[in-house]
mmCIF file with all atom_site columns, C-alpha atoms in Angstrom:
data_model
loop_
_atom_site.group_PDB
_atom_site.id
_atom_site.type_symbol
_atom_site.label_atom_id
_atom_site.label_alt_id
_atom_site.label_comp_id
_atom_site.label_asym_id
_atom_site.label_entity_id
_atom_site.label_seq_id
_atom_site.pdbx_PDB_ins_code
_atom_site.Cartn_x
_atom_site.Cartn_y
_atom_site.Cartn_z
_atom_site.occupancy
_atom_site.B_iso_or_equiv
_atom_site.pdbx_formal_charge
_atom_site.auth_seq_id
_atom_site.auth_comp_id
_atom_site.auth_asym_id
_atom_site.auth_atom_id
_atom_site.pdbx_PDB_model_num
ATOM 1   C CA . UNK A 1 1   ? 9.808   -4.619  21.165  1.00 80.00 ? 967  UNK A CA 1
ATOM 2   C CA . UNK A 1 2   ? 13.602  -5.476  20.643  1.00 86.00 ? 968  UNK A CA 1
ATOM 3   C CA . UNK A 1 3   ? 15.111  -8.049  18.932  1.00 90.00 ? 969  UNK A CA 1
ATOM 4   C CA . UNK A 1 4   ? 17.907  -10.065 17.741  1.00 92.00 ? 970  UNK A CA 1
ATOM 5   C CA . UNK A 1 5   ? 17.163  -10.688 14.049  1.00 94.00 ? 971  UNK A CA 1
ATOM 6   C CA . UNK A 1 6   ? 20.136  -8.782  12.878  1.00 92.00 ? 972  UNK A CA 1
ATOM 7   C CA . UNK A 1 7   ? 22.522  -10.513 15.244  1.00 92.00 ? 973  UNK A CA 1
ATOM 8   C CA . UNK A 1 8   ? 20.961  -13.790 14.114  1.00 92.00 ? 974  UNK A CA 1
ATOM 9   C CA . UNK A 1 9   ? 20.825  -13.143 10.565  1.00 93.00 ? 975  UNK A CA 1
ATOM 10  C CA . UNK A 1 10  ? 24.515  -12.258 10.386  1.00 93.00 ? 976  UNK A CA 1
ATOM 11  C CA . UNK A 1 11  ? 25.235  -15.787 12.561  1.00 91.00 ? 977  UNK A CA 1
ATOM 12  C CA . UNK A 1 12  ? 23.677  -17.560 9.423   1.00 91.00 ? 978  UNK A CA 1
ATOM 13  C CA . UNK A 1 13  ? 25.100  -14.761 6.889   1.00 92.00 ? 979  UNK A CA 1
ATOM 14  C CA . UNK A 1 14  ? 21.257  -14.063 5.788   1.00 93.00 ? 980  UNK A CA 1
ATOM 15  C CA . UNK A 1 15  ? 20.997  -11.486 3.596   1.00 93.00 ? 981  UNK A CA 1
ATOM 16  C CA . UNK A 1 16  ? 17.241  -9.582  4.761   1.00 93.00 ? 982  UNK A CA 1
ATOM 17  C CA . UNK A 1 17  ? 15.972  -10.979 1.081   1.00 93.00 ? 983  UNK A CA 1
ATOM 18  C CA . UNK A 1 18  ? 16.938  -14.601 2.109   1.00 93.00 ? 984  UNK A CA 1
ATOM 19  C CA . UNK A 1 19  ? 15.605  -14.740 5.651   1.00 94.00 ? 985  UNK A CA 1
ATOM 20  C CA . UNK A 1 20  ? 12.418  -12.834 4.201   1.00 94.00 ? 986  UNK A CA 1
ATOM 21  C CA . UNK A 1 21  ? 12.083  -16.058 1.634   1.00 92.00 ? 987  UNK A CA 1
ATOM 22  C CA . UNK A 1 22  ? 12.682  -18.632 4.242   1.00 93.00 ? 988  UNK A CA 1
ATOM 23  C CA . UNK A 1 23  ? 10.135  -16.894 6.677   1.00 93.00 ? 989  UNK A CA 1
ATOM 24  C CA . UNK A 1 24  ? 7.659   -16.409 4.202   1.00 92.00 ? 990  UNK A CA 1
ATOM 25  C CA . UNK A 1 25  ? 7.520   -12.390 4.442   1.00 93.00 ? 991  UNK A CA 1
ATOM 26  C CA . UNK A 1 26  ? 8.101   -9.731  2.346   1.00 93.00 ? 992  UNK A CA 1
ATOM 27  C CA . UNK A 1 27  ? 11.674  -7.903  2.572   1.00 92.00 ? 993  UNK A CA 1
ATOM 28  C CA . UNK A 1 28  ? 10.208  -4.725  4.290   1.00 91.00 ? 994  UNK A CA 1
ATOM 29  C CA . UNK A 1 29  ? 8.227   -6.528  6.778   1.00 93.00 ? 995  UNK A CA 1
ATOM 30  C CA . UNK A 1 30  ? 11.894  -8.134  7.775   1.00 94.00 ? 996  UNK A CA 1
ATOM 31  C CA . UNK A 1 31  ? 13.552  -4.664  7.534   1.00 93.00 ? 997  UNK A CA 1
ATOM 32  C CA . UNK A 1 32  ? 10.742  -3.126  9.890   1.00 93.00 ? 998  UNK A CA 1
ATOM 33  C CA . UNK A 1 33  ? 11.266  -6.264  12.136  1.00 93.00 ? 999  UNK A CA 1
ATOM 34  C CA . UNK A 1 34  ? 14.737  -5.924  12.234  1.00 93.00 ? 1000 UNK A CA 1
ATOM 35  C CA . UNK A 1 35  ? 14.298  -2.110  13.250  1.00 91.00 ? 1001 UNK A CA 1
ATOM 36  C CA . UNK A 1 36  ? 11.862  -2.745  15.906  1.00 89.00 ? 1002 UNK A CA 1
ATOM 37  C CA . UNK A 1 37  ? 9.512   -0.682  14.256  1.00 89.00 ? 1003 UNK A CA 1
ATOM 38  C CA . UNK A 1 38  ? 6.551   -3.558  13.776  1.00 90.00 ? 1004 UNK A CA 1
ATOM 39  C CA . UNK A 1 39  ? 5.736   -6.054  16.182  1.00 90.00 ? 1005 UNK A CA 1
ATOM 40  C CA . UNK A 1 40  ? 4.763   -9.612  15.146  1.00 92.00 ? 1006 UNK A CA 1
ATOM 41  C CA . UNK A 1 41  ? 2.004   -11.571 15.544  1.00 92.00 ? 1007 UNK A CA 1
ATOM 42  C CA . UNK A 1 42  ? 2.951   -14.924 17.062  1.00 93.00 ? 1008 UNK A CA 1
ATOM 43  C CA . UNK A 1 43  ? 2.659   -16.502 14.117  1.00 94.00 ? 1009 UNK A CA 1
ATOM 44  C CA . UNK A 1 44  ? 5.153   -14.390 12.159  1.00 93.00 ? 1010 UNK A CA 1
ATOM 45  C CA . UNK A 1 45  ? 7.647   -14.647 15.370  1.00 94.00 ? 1011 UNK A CA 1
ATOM 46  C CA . UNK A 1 46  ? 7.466   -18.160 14.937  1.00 94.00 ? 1012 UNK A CA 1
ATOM 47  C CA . UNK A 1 47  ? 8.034   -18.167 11.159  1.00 94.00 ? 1013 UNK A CA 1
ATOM 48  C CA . UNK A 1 48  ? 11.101  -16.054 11.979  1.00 94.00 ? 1014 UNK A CA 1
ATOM 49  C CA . UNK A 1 49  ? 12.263  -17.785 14.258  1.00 94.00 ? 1015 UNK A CA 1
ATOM 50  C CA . UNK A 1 50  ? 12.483  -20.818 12.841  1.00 94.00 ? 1016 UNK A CA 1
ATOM 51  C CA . UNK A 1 51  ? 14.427  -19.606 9.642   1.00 94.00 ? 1017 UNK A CA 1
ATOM 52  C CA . UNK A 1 52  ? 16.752  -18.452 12.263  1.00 93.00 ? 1018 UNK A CA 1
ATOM 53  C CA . UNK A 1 53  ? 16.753  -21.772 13.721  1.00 92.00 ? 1019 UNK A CA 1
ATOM 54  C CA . UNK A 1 54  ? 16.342  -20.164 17.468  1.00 91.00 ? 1020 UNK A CA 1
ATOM 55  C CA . UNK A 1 55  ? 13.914  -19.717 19.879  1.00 91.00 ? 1021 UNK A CA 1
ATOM 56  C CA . UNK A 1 56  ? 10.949  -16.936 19.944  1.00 91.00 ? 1022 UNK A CA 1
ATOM 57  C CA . UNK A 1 57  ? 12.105  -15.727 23.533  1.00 90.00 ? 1023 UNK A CA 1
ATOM 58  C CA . UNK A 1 58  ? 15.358  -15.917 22.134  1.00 88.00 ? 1024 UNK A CA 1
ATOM 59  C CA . UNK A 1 59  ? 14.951  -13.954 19.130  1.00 90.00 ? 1025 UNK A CA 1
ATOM 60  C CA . UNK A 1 60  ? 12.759  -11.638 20.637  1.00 90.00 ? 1026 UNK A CA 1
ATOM 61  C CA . UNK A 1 61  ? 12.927  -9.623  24.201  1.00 87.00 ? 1027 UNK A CA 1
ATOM 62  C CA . UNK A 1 62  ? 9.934   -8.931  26.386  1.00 80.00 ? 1028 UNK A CA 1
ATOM 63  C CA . UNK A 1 63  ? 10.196  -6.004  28.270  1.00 73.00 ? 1029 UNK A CA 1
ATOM 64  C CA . UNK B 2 1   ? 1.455   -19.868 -8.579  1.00 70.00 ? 192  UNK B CA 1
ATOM 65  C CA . UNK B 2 2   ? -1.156  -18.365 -6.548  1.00 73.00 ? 193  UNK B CA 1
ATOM 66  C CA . UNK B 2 3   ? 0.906   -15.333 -6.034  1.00 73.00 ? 194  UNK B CA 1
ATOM 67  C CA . UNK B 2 4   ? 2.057   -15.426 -9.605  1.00 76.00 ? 195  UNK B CA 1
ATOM 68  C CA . UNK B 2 5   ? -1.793  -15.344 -11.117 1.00 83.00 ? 196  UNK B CA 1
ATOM 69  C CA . UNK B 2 6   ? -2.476  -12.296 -8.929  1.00 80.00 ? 197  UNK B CA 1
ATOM 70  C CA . UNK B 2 7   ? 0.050   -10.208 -9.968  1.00 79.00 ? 198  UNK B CA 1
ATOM 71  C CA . UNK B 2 8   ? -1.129  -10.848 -13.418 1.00 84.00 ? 199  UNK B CA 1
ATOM 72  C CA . UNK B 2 9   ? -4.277  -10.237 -12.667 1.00 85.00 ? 200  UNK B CA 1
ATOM 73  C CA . UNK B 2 10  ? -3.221  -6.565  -11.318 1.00 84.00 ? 201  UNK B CA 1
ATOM 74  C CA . UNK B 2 11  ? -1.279  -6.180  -14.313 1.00 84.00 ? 202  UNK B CA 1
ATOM 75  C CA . UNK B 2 12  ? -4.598  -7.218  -16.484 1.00 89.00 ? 203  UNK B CA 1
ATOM 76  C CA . UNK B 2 13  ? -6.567  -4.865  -13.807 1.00 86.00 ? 204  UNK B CA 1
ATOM 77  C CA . UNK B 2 14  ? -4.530  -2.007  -14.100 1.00 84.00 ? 205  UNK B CA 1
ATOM 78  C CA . UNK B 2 15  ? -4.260  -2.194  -18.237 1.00 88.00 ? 206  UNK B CA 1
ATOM 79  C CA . UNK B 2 16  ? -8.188  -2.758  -18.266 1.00 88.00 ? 207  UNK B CA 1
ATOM 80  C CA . UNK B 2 17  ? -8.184  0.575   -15.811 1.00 84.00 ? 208  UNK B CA 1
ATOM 81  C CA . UNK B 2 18  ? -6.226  2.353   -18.359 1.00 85.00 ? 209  UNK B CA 1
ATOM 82  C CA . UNK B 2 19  ? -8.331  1.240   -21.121 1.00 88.00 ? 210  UNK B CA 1
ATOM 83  C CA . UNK B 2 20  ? -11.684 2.179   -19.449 1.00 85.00 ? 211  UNK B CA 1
ATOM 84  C CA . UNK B 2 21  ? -10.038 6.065   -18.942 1.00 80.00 ? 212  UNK B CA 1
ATOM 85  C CA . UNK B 2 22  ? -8.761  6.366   -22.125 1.00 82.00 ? 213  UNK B CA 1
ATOM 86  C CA . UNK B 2 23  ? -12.122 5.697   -23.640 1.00 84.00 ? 214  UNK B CA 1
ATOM 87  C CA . UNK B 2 24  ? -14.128 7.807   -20.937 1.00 78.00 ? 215  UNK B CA 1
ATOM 88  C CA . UNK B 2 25  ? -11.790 10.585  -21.566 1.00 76.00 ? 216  UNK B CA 1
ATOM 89  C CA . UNK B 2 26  ? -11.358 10.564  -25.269 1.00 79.00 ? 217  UNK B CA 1
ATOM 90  C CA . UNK B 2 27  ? -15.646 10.236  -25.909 1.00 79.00 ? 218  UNK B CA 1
ATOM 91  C CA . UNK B 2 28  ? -16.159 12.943  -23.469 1.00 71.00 ? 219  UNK B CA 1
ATOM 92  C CA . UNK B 2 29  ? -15.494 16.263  -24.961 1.00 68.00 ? 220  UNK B CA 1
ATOM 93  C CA . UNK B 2 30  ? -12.381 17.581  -23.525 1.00 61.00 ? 221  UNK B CA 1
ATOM 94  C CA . UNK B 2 31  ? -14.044 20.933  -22.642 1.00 59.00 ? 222  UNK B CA 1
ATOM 95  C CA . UNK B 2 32  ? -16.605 19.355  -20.401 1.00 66.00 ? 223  UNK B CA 1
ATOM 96  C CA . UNK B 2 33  ? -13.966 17.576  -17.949 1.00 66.00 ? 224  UNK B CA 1
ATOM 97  C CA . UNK B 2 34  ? -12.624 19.349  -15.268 1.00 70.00 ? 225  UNK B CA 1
ATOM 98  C CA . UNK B 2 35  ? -8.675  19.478  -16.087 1.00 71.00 ? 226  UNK B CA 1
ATOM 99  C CA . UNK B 2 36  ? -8.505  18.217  -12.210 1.00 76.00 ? 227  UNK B CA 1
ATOM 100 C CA . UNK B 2 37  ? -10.295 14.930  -12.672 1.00 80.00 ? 228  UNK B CA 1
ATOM 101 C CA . UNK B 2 38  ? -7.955  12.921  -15.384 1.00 81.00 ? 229  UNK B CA 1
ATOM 102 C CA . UNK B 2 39  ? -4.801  15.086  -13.271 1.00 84.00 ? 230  UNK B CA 1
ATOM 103 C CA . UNK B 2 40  ? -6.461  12.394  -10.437 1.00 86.00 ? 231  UNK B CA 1
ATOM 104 C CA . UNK B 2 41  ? -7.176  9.657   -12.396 1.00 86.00 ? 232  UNK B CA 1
ATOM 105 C CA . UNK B 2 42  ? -3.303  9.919   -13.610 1.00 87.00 ? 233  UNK B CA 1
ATOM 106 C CA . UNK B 2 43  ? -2.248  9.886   -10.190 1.00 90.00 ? 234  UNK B CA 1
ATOM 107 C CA . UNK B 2 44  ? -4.422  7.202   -8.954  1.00 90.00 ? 235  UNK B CA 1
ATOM 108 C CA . UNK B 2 45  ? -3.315  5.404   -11.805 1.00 89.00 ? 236  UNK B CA 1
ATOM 109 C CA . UNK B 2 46  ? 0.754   6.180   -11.171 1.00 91.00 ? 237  UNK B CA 1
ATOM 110 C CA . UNK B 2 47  ? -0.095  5.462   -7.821  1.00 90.00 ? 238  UNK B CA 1
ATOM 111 C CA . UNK B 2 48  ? -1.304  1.938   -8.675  1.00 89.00 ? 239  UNK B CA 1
ATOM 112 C CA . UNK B 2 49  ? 0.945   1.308   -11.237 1.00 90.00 ? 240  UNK B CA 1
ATOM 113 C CA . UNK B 2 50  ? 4.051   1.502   -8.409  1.00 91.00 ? 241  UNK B CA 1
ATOM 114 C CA . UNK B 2 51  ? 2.470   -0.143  -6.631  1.00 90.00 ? 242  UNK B CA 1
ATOM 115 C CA . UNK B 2 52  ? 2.059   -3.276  -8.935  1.00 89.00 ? 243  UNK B CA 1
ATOM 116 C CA . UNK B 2 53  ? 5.466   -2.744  -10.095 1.00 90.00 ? 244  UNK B CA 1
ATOM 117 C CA . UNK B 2 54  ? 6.901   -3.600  -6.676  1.00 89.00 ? 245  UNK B CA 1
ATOM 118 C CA . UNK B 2 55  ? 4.997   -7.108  -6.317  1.00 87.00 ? 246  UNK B CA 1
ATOM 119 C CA . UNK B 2 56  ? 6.194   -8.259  -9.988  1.00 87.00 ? 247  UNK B CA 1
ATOM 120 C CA . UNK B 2 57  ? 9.402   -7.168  -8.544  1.00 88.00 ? 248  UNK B CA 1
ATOM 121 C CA . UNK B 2 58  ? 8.653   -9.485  -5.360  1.00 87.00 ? 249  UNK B CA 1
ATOM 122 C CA . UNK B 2 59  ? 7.308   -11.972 -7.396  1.00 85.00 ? 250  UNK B CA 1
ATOM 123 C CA . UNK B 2 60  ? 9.926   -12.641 -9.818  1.00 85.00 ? 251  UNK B CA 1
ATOM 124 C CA . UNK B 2 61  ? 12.884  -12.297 -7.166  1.00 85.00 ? 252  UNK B CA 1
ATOM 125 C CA . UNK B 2 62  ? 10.570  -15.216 -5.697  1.00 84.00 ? 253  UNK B CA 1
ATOM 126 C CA . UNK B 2 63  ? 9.637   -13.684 -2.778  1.00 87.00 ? 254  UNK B CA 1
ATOM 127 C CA . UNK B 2 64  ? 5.834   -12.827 -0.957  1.00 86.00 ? 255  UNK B CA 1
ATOM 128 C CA . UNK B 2 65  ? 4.225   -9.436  -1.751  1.00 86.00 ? 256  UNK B CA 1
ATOM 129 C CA . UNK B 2 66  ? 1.645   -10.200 0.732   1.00 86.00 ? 257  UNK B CA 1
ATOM 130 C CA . UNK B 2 67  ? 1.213   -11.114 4.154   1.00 89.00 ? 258  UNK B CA 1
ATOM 131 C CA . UNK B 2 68  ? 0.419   -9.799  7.714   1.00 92.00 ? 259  UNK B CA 1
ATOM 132 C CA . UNK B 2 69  ? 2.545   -6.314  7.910   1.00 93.00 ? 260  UNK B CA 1
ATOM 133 C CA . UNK B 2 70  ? 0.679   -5.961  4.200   1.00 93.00 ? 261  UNK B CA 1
ATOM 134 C CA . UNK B 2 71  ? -2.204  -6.451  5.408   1.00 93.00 ? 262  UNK B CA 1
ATOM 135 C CA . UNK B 2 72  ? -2.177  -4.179  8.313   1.00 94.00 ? 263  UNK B CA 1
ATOM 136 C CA . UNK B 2 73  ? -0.835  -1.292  5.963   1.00 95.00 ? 264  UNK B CA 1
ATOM 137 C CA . UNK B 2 74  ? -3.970  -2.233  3.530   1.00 95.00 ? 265  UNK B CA 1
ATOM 138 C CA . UNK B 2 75  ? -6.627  -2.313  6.450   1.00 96.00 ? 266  UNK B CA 1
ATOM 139 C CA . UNK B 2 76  ? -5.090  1.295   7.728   1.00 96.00 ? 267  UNK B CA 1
ATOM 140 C CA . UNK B 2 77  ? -4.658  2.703   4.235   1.00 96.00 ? 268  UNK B CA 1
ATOM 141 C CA . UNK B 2 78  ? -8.323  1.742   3.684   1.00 97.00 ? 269  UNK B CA 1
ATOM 142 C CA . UNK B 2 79  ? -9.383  3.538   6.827   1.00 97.00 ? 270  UNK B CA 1
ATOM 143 C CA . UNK B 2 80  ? -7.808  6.545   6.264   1.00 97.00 ? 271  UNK B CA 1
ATOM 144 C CA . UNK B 2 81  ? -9.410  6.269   2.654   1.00 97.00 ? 272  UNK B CA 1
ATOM 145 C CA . UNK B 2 82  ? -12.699 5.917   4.155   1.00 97.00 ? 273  UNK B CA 1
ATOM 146 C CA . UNK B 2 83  ? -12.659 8.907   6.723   1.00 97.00 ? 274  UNK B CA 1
ATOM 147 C CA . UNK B 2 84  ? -10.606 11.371  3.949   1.00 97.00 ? 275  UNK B CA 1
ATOM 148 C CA . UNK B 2 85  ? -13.534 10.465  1.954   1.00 96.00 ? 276  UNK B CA 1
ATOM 149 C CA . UNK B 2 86  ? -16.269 11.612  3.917   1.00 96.00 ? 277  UNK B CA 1
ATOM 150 C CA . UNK B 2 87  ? -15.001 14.760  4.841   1.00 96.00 ? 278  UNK B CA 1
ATOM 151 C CA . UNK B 2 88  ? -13.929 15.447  1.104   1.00 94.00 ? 279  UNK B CA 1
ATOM 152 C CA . UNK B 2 89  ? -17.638 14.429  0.420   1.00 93.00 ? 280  UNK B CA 1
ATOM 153 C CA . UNK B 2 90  ? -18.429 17.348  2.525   1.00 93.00 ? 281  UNK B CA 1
ATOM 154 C CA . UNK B 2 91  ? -15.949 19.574  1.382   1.00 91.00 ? 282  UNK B CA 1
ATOM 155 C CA . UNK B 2 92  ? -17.627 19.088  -2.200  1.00 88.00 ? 283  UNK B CA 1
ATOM 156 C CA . UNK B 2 93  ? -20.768 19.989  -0.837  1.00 86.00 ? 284  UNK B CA 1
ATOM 157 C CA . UNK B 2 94  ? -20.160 23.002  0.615   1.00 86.00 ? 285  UNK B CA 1
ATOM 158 C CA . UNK B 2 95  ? -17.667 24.447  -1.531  1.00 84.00 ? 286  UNK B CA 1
ATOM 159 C CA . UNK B 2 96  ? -19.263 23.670  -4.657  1.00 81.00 ? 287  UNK B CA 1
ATOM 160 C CA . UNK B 2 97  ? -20.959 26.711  -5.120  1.00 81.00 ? 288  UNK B CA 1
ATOM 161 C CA . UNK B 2 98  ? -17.907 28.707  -4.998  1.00 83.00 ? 289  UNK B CA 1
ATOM 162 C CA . UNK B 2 99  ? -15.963 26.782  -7.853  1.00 78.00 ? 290  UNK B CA 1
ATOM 163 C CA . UNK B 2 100 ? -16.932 29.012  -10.512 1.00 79.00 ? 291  UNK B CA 1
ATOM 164 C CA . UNK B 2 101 ? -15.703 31.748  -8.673  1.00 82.00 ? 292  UNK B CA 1
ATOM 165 C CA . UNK B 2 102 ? -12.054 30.418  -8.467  1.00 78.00 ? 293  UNK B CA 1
ATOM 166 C CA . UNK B 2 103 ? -12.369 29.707  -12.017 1.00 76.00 ? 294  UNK B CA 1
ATOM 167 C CA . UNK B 2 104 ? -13.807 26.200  -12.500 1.00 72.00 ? 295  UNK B CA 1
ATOM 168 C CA . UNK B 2 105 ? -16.794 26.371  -14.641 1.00 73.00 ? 296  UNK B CA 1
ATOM 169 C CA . UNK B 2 106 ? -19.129 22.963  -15.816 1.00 72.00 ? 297  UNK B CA 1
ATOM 170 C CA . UNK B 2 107 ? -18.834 21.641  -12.545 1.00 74.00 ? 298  UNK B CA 1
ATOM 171 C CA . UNK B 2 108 ? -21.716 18.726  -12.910 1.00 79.00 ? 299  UNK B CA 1
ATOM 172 C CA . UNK B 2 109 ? -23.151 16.575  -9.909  1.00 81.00 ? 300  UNK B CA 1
ATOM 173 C CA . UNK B 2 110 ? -21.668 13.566  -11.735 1.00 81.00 ? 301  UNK B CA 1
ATOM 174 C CA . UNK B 2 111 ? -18.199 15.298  -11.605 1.00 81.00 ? 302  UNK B CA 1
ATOM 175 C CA . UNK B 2 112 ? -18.369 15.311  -8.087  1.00 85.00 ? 303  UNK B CA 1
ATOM 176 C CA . UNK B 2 113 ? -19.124 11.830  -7.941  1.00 88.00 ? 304  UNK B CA 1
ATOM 177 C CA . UNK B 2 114 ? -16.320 10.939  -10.120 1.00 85.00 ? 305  UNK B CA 1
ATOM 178 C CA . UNK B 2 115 ? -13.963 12.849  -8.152  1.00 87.00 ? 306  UNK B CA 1
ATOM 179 C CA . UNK B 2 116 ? -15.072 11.499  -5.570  1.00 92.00 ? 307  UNK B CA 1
ATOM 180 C CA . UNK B 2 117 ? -14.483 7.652   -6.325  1.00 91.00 ? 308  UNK B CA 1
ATOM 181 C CA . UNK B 2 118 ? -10.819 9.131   -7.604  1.00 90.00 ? 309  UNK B CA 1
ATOM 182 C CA . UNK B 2 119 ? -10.235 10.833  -4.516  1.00 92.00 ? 310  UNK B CA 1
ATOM 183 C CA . UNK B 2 120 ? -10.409 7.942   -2.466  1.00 95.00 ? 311  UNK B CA 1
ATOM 184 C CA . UNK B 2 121 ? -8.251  5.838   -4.653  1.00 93.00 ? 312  UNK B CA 1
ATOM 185 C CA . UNK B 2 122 ? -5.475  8.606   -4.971  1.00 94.00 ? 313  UNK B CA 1
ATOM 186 C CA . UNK B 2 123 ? -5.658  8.809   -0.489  1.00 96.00 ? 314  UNK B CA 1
ATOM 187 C CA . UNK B 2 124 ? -5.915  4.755   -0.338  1.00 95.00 ? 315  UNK B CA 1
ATOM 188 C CA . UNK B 2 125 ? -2.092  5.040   -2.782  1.00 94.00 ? 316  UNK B CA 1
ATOM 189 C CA . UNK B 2 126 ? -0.972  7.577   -1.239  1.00 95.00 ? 317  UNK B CA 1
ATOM 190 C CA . UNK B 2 127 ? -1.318  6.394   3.056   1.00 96.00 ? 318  UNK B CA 1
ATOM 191 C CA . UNK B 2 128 ? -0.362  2.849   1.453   1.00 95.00 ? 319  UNK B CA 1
ATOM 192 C CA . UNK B 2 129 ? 3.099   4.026   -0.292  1.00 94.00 ? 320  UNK B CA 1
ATOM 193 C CA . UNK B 2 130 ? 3.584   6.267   3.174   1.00 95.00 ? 321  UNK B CA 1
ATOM 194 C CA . UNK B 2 131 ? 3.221   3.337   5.787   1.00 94.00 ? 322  UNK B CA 1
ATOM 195 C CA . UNK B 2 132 ? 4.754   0.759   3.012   1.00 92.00 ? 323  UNK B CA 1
ATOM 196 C CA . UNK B 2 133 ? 8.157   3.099   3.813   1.00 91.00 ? 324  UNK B CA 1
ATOM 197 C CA . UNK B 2 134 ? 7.535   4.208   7.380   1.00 91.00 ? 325  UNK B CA 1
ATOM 198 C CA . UNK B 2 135 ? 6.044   1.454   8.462   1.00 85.00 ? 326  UNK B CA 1
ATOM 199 C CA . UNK B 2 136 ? 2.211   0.486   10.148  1.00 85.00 ? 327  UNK B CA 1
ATOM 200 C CA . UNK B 2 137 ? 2.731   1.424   13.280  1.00 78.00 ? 328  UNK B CA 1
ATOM 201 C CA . UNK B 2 138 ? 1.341   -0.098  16.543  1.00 68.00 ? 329  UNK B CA 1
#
């Protein structure tokens, strides 16, 4: 699945260690996020983002 | 705090680990080991030791060393364990008759066992450090 962490995270100059702090994860779960290589639960979408102060379809795109 | 008490618990886990080999190793006479079997146990050991490392490092940069990408890599890790395992459990049961003829002598039942219990450790480490840098997977 794709996604728009990066592009977020760099909005709110979030450094991966920050955003993984304020979403409750570890770093590497936010650097395999980030590289589409895991897919979240809902859960974890919704902890991310909400650090990122956007919406999960935003954040996140269905295909 | 939660997360802080269990890293010091692995920390007192891995020193009582270390502890309990010593002691095994240095009232066993050295002859009657296997040179493969503390070779494992170091590994294992190494293995675990890296892996504690990392979640003090987590820990004390205030961040989580566990939750659900963890946990998937720990389930999988685990499985992988389990079905290396098995086969290694008939591996040893087939090949053990031929050990003395590649050169390993005073091969007992309970070495097998041992080895064993340390092979599955060192093949949990090992498919946990693997998918902790490429990742779980689908």
């Amino acid at each position: 699945m794709k996604n728009r962490i990066k592009e977020f995270r760099a909005r709110y100059n979030f450094t991966q260690e920050e955003l993984a702090r304020k979403a409750g994860v570890r770093r590497e779960t936010i650097v395999f996020l980030e590289q589409g290589k895991y897919n979240p639960s809902l859960q974890l979408a919704h902890d991310v983002a909400k650090a990122l102060k956007a919406g999960i379809d935003e954040l996140f795109i269905f295909e | 705090m939660k997360e802080k008490i269990a890293v010091a618990f692995s920390v007192v886990l891995l020193a009582v680990v270390l502890l309990s080999l010593a002691v095994y190793f240095l009232s066993e006479p050295a002859a009657k080991v296997p040179v493969f079997i503390p070779l494992v146990a170091l590994l294992v050991v190494a293995g675990a030791g890296f892996m504690i490392w990392k979640r003090v490092k987590a820990a004390k940069a205030g961040l989580k060393f566990k939750d659900e990408m963890e946990r998937k890599i720990s389930n999988k890790a685990g499985y992988y364990s389990f079905i290396a395992t098995i086969y290694f459990c008939l591996a040893i049961a087939w090949f053990s008759d031929y050990l003395p003829s590649i050169g390993i002598t005073g091969f007992e039942p309970r070495h097998a066992a041992e080895l064993v219990i340390l092979f599955s450790g060192l093949v949990f480490v090992i498919s946990y450090l693997i998918l902790d840098r490429i990742g779980p997977g689908e």
